[in-house]
Coordinates of C-alpha atoms in Angstrom, one line a residue:
Chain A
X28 CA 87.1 127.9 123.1
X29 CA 85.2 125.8 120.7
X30 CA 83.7 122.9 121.0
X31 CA 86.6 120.0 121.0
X32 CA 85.9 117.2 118.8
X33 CA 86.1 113.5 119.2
X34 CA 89.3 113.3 117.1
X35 CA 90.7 115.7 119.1
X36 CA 90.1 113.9 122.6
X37 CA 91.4 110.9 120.6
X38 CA 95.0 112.4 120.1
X39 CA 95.3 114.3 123.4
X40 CA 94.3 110.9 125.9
X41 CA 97.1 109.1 123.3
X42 CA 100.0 112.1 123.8
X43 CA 99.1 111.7 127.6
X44 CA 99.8 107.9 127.6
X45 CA 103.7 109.1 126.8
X46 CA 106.3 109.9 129.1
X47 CA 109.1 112.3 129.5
X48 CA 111.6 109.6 130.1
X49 CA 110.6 107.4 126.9
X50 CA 112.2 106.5 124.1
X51 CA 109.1 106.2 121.4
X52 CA 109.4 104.3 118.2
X53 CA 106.3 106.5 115.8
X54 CA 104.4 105.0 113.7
X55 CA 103.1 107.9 110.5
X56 CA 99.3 109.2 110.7
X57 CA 97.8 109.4 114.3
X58 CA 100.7 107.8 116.3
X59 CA 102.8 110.9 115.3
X60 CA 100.1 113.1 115.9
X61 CA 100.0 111.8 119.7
X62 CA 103.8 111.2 119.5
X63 CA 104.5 115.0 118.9
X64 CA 102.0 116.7 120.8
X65 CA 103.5 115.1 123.5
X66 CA 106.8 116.4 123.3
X67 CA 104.9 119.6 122.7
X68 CA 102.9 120.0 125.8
X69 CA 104.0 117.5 129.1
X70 CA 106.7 115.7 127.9
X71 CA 109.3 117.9 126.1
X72 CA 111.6 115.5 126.7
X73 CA 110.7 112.9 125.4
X74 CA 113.0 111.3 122.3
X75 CA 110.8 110.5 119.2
X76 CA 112.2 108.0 116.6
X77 CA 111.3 107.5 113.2
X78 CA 112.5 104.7 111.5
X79 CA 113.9 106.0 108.6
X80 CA 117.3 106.4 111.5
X81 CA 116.2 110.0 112.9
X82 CA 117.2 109.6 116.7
X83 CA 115.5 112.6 119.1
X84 CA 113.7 114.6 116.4
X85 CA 111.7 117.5 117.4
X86 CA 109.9 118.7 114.0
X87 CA 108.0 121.8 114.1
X88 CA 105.2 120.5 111.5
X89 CA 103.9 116.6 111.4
X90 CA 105.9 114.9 108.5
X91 CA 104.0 113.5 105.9
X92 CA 106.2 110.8 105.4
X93 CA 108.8 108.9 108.1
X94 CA 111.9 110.4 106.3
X95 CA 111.0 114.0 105.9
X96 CA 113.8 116.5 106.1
X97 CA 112.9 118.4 109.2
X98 CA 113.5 115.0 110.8
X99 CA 116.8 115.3 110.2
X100 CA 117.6 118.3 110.8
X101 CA 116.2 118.5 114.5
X102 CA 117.7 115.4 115.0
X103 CA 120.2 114.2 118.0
X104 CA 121.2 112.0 115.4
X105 CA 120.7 110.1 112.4
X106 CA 121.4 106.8 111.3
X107 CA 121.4 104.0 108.9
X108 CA 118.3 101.9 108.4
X109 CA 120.2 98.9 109.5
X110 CA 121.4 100.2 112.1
X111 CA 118.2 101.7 113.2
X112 CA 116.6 98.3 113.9
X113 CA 119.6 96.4 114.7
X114 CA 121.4 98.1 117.4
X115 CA 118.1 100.7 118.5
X116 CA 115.1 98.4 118.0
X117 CA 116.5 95.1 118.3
X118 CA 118.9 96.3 120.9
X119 CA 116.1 96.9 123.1
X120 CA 116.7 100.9 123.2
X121 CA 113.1 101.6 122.7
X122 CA 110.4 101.8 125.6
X123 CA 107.3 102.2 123.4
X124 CA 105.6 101.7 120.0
X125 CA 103.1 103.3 118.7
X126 CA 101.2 101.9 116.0
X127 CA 97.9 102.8 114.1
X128 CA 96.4 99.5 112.1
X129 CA 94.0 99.3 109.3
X130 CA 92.2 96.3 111.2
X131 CA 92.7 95.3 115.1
X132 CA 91.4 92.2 117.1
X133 CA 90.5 91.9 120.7
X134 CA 94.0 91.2 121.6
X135 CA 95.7 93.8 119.3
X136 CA 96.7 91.9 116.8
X137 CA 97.3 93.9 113.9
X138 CA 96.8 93.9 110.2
X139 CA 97.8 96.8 107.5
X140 CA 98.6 94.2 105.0
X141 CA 95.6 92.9 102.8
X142 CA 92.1 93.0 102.9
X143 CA 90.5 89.3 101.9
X144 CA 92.8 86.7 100.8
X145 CA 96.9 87.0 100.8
X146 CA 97.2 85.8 97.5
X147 CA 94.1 87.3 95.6
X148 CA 93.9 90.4 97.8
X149 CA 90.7 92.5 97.4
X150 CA 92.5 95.4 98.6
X151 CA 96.4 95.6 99.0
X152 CA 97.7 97.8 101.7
X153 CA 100.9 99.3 102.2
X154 CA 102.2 96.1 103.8
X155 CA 104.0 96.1 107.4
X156 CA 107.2 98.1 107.2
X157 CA 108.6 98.4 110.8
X158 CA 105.1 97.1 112.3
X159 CA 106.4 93.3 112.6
X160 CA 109.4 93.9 114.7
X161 CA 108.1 96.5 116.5
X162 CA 105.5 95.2 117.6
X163 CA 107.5 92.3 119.3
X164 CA 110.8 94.5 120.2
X165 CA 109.9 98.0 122.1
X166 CA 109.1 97.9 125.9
X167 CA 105.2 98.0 125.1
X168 CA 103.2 98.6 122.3
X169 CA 100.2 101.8 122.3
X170 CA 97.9 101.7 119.5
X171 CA 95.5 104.5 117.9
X172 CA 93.0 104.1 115.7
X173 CA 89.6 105.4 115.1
X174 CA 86.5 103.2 116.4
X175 CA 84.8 101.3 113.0
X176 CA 83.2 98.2 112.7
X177 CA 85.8 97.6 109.3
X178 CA 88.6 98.4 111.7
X179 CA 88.0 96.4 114.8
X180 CA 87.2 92.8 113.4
X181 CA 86.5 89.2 115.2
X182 CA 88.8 88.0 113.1
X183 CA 91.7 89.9 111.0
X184 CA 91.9 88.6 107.4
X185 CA 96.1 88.7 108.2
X186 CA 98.3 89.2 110.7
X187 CA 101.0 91.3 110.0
X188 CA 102.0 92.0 113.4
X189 CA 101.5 90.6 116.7
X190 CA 99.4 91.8 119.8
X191 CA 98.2 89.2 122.5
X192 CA 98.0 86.9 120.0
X193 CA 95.8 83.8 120.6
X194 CA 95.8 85.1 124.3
X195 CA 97.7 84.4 127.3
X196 CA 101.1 83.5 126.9
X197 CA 100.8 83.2 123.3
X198 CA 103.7 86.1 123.5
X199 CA 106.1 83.3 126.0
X200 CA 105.3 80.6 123.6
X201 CA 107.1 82.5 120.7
X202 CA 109.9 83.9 122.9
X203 CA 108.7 87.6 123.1
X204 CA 109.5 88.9 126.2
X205 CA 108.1 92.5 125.8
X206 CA 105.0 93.5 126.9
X207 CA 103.0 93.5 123.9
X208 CA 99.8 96.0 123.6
X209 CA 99.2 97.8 126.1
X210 CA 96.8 100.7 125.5
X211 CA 94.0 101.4 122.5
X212 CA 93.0 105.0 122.4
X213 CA 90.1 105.7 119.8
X214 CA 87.6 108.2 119.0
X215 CA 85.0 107.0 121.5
X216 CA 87.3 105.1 124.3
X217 CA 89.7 104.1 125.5
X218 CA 91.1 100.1 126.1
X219 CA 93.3 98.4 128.0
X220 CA 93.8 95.0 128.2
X221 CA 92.3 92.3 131.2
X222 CA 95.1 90.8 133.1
X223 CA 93.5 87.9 132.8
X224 CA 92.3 87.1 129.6
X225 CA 95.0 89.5 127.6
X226 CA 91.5 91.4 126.1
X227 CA 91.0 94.6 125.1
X228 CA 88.1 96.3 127.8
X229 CA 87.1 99.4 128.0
X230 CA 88.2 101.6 130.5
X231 CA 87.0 105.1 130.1
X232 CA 84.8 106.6 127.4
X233 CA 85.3 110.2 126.2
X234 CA 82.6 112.7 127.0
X235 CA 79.3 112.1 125.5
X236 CA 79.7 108.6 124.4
X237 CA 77.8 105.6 125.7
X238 CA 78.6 102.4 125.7
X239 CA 75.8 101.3 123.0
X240 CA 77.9 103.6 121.0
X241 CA 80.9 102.1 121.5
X242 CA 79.4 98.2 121.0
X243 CA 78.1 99.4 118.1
X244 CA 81.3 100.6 116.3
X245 CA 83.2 97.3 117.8
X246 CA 83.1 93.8 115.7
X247 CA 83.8 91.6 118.7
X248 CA 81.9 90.9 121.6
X249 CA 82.9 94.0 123.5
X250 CA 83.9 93.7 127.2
X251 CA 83.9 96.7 129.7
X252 CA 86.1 96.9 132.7
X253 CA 84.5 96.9 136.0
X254 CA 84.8 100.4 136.6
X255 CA 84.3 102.4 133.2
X256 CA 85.7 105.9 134.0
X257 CA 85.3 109.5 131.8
X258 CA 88.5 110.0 129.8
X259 CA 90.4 113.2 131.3
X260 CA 89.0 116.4 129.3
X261 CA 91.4 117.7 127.0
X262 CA 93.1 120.9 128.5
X263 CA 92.9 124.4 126.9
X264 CA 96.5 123.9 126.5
X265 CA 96.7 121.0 124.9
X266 CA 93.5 121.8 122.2
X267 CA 96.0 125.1 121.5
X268 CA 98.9 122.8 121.2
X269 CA 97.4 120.4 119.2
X270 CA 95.3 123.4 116.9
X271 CA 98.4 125.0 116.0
X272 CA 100.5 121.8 115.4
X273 CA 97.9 121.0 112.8
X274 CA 97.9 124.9 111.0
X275 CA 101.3 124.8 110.4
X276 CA 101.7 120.9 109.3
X277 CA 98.4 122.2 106.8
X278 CA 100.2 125.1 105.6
X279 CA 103.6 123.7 105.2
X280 CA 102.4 120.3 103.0
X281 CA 100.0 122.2 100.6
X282 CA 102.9 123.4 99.1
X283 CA 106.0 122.3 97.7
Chain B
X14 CA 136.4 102.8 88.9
X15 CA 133.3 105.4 88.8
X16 CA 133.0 107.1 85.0
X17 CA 131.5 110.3 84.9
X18 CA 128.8 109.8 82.1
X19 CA 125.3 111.1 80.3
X20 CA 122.2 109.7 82.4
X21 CA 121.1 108.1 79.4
X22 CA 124.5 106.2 79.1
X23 CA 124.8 105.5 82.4
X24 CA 121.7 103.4 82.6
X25 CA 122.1 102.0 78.9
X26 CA 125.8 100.5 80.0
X27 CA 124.7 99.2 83.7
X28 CA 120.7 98.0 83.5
X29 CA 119.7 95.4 81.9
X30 CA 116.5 93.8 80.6
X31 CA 116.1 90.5 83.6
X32 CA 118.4 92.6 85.9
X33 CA 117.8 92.9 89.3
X34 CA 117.5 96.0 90.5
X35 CA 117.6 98.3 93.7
X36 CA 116.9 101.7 93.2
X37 CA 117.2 102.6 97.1
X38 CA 116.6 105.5 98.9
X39 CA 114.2 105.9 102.2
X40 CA 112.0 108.7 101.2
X41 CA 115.0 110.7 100.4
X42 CA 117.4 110.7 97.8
X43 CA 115.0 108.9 95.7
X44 CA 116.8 108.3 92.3
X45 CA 113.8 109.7 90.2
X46 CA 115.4 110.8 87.1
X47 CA 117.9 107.5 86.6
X48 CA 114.0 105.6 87.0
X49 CA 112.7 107.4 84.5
X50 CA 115.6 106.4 82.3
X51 CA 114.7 103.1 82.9
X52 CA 111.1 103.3 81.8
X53 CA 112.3 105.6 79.0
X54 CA 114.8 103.0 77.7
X55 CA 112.3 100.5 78.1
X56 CA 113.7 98.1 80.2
X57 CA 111.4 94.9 80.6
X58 CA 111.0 91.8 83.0
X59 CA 113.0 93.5 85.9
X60 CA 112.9 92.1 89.2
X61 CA 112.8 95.3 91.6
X62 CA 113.7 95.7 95.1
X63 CA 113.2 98.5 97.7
X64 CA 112.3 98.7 101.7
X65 CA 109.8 101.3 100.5
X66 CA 109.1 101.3 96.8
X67 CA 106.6 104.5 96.8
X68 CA 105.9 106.4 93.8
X69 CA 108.6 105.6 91.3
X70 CA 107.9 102.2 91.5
X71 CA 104.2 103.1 91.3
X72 CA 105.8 104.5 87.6
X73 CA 107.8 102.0 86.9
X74 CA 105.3 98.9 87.5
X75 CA 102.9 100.9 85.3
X76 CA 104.5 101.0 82.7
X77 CA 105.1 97.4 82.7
X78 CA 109.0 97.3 83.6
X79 CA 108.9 94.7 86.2
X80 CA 107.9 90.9 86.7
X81 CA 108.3 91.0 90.5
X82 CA 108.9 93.3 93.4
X83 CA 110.8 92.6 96.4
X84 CA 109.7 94.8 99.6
X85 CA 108.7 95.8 103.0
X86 CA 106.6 98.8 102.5
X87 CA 105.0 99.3 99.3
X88 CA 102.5 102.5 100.3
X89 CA 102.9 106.8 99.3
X90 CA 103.3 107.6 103.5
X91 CA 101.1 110.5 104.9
X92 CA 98.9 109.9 101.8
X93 CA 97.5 106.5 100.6
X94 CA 97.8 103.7 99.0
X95 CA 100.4 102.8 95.8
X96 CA 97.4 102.4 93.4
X97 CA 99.4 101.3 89.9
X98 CA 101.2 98.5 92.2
X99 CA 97.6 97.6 94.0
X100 CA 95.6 97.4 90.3
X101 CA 99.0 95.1 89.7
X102 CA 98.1 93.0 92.9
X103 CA 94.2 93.3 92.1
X104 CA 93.9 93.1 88.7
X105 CA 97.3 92.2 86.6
X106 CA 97.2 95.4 85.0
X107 CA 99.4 96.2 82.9
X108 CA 100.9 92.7 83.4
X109 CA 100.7 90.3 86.3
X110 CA 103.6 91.0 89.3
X111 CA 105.3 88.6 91.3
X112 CA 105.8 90.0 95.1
X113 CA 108.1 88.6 97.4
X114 CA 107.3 90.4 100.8
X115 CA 109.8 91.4 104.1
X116 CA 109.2 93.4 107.0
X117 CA 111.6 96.4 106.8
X118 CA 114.2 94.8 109.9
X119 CA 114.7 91.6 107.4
X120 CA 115.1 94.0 104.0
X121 CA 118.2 96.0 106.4
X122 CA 119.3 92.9 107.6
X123 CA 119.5 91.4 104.4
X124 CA 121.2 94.6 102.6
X125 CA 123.9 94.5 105.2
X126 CA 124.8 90.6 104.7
X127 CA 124.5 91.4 101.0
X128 CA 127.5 94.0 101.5
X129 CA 128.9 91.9 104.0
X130 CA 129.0 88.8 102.0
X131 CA 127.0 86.7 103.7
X132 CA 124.6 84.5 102.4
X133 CA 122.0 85.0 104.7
X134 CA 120.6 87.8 107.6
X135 CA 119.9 86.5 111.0
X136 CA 118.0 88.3 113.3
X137 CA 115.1 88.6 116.4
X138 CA 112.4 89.0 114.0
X139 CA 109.0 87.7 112.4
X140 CA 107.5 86.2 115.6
X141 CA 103.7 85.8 115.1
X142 CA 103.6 87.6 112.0
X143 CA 101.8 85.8 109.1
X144 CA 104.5 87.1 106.2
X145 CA 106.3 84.1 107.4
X146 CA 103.9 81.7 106.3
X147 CA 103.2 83.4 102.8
X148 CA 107.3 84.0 102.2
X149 CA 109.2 80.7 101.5
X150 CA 112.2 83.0 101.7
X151 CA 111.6 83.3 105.5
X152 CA 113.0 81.0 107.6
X153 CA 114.3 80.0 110.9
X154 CA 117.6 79.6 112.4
X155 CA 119.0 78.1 115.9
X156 CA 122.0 79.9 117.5
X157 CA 124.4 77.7 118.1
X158 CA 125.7 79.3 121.7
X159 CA 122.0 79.9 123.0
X160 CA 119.7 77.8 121.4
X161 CA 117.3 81.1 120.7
X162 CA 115.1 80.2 117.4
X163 CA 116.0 83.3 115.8
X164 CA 114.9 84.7 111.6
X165 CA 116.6 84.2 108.6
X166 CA 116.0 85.3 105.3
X167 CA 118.6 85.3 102.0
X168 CA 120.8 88.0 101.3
X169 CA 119.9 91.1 99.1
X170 CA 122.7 91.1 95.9
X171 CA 121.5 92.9 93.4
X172 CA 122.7 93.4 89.4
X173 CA 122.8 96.4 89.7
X174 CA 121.6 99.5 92.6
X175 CA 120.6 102.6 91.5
X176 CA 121.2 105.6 93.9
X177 CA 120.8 109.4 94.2
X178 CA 124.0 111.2 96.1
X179 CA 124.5 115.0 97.0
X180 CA 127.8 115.1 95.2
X181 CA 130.8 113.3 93.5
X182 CA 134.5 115.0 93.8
X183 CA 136.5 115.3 90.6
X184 CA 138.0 111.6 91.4
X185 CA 134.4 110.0 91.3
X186 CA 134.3 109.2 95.2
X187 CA 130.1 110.0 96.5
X188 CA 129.5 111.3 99.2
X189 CA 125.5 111.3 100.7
X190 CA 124.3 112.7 104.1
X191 CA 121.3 113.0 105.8
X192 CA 118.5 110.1 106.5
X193 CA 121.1 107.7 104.5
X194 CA 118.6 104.5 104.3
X195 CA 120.2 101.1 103.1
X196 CA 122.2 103.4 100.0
X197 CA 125.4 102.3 101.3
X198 CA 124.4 98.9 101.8
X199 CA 122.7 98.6 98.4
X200 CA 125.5 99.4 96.8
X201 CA 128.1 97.4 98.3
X202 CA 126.2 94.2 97.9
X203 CA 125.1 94.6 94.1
X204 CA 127.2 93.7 90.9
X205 CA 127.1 97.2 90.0
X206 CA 126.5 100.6 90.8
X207 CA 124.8 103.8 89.0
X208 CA 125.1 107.3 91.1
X209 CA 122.9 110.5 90.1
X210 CA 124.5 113.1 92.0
X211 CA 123.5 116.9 92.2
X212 CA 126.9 118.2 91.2
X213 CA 130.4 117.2 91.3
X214 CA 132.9 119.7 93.4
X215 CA 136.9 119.8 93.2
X216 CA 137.2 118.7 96.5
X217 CA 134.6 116.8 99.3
X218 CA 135.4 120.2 102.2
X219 CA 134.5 120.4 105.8
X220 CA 133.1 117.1 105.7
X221 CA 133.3 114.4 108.9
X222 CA 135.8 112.1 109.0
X223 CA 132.7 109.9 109.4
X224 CA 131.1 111.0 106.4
X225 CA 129.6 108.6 104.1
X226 CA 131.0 108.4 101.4
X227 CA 131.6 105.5 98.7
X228 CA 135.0 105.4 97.0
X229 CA 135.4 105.4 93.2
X230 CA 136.0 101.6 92.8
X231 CA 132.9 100.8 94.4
X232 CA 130.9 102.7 91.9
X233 CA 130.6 102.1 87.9
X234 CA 128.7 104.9 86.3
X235 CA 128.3 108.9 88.1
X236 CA 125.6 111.4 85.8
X237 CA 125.2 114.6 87.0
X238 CA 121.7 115.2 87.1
X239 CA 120.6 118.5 89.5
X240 CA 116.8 118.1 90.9
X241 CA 117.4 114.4 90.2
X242 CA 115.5 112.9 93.5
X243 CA 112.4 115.3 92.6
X244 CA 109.7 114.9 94.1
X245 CA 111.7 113.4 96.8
X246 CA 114.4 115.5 98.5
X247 CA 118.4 116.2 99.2
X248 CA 119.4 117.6 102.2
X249 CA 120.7 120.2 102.1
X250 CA 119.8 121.6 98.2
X251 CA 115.9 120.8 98.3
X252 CA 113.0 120.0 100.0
X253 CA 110.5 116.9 99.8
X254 CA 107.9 117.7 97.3
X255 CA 105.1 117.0 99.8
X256 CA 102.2 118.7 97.6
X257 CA 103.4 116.2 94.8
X258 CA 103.4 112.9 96.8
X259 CA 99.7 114.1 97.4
X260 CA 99.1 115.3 94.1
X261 CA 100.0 111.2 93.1
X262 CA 97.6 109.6 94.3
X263 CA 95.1 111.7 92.1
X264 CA 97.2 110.7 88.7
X265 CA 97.6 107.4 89.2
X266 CA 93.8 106.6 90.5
X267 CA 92.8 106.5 87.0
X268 CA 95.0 104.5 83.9
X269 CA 94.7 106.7 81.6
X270 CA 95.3 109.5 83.7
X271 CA 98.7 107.7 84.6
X272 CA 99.3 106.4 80.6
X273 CA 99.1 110.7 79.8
X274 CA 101.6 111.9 82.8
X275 CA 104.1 109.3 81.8
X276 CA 103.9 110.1 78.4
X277 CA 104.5 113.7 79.1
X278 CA 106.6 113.7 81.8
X279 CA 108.7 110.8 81.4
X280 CA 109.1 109.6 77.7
X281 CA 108.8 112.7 75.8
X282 CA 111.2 113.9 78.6
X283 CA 114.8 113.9 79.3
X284 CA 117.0 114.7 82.9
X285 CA 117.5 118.2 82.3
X286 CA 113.4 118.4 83.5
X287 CA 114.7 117.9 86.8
X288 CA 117.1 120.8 86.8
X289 CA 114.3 123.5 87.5
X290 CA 113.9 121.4 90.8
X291 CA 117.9 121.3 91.8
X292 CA 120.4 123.1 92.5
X293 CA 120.7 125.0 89.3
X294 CA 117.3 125.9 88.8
X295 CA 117.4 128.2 92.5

């Protein structure tokens, strides 16, 4: 076995954090990494949606997009768009999110929308497809993203989708009645938020890493929980899982 | 009632200069070819709408086409960043772009009112997301039975929405399957309707009584154009053009890169390009 990498640790504590028996709204990039190693390794029967209307996919290589074929075609079902996040997301169907963000705060607020000023952007991102509504509609939220100082900010320069908000019942104030962010898995940690103060802390740190390093790559003032913990190591199952997931999704997109 | 014309006449008699227009599709059944019509036919000061305007609208911005943009998702998914829309946002090149900005839920709420004729989408949505305060077009709404502050935003009626489908029967009914977006939506709310199809058959056979399909009098103009979604995909005749969608983001990094592409690939090119990529060029 070689040596695994941080990255690798990152996607295999994230698949962990699903559950056979949910029903997982995924988010492109690293939440369907997680999402679908998952399925592959301890929960097989898990039901992945992508909101482009695929209902229980099981895709044998990552799409590159959230409305690629295989979707479909390992599908329990597909639907409309509207439908999708009418009668599924709205509905309440959905136990989990999971998102990735271009910028996060201490409370999981997220932002994939600009960088610097709405209206005279220094750089325009994507913008916040699903992110809005899911964020505020499925059971609880997961986030992954990997630890920078550009990535977790003080303050976000937009919020396209809420976490904690401005803390404590910020989420009651505006009617939400899910639970809102509930893990952060990264490249060095992982978070979870304090009862109390609806914070992100950190709860375990993956092999290797110290907390200077983690403080370090963090732009708030980071908290720790009182007992910091190792994150699980990745098995030899789950590294072979996630190895050959990634092969074939290589193989299969460098070609038409 | 749906006429069965040239691509080139199709767009010429439905899209016009000011229009607004939905060219729909949700990564597939992207109506590439009838967008490059557009841009060949030089269609100015449109007002274009899509959930997730991705690289034809990369193409058609570009080149200048539109004054605003209506969306929820303007990115190229797995691989970056739209960069002829963000030197748009960033810099007003080629022209300056108006952007009116949804989250997908409102864009699918809105379609369906728009083929519902409603005036307006209700639904659970925006809470503590900033679009609200940068989108006069989002608003609030009481229900009257609970009291529950709840979103609204206007309806999505377009001039005209532009579509791909798998196939038309000899009557001019479409039928599409697969991940089916808002097409259906699209097209029911808009003035009018142009359908690229892959190929037309006597006869829709062994098909679901559930099927989508859209009957003849909702649609105004059918071209047969085979490989007509290129780079993006039909179910079921060919697959998404992945290594393309990456290829992208190098071509339109650099403007006159992009300026060279389009002039090979799009002006100085017609619909039958796309046939090598359908169903007759297997």
């Amino acid at each position: 076995m070689t040596t695994v990498t941080l990255n690798e640790i990152m996607t295999v504590t994230a698949a962990r954090a699903l559950k056979n028996s949910d029903v997982c709204f995924v988010g492109i990039g690293l939440p369907s990494e997680a999402c679908n190693l998952a399925r592959l390794t301890h929960a097989p029967e898990i039901t992945l949606i992508y909101e482009s209307g695929t209902i229980g996919t099981k895709p044998n290589v990552l799409p590159l997009s959230i409305g690629d074929g295989e979707l479909c075609e390992t599908a329990v079902t597909t639907v409309s768009v509207p439908e999708m996040f009418r009668y599924w997301l709205q509905g309440g169907r959905v136990t989990v999110g999971f998102l990735s963000a271009a910028q996060l705060d201490k409370f999981g607020n997220i932002n994939t929308t600009v960088i610097g000023d709405y209206h005279r952007p220094k750089t325009r991102l994507p913008g916040g497809g699903g992110a809005p509504e899911i964020a505020t509609s499925c059971g609880e939220i997961f986030i992954t993203v990997k630890h920078s100082r550009r990535a977790f900010v003080e303050k976000l320069d937009f919020v396209t989708s809420i976490g904690h908000g401005d803390g404590p019942g910020h989420r009651q104030r505006l009617g939400i009645t899910t639970k809102g962010p509930t893990r952060l898995v990264t490249d060095l940690c992982v978070m979870q938020p304090d009862p109390e103060t609806c914070e992100f802390q950190v709860t375990s740190l993956h092999a290797g890493i110290t907390r200077q390093q983690v403080i370090e790559a963090t732009g708030w003032d980071l908290k720790f929980a009182s007992e910091v913990s190792e994150t699980p190591t990745p098995s030899n199952a789950e590294l072979d899982a996630l190895r050959q997931l990634k092969q074939r999704t290589q193989e299969a997109h460098a070609t038409a | 009632m749906a006429q069965f014309m040239a691509l080139d006449a199709a767009i010429a008699n439905t899209v016009r200069d000011g229009d607004f227009v939905a060219l729909e599709g949700f990564t597939h059944l992207i109506p590439h070819a009838a967008a490059h019509e557009i841009i060949r036919q030089g269609r100015q000061e449109l007002t274009l709408c899509r959930m997730t305007p991705d690289m034809v609208y990369d193409q058609l911005i570009g080149m200048g086409c539109a004054r605003k943009l209506i969306f929820s998702y303007a990115g190229n998914p797995g691989v970056g960043l739209l960069l002829r829309f963000r030197d748009a946002i960033e810099n007003q090149w080629p022209r300056p772009l108006e952007i009116e900005e949804h989250s997908h839920a409102a864009m699918a709420n809105a379609y369906e009112a728009g083929a519902a004729g409603l005036p307006c989408a209700v639904f659970r949505g925006y809470r503590g997301a900033e679009l609200a305060d940068v989108n006069t077009n989002i608003k609030s709404i009481t229900c009257p039975f609970t009291g529950e502050n709840l979103a609204a935003v206007p309806a999505i009626n377009a001039d005209v929405a532009v579509i791909h489908g798998q196939r038309a029967n000899k009557a001019g009914d479409v039928m599409i399957e697969g991940i089916i977006g808002v097409q259906k939506e699209a097209v029911l709310g808009a003035k009018r309707a142009v359908i690229t199809v892959e190929e037309i058959v006597d006869e829709f056979a062994d098909i679901s009584p559930n099927a989508v399909v859209l009957p003849n009098w909702t649609i105004d103009a059918i071209a047969v154009v085979p490989g007509g979604a290129h780079p993006s995909y039909a179910h079921g005749y060919y697959s998404r053009d992945n290594a393309f969608y990456k290829d992208w983001d190098r071509i339109s990094r650099d403007r006159q890169l992009f300026i060279a592409w389009m002039d090979e690939h799009v002006l100085k090119s017609s619909p039958q390009a796309f046939r090598v990529h359908g169903a007759g060029g297997k």
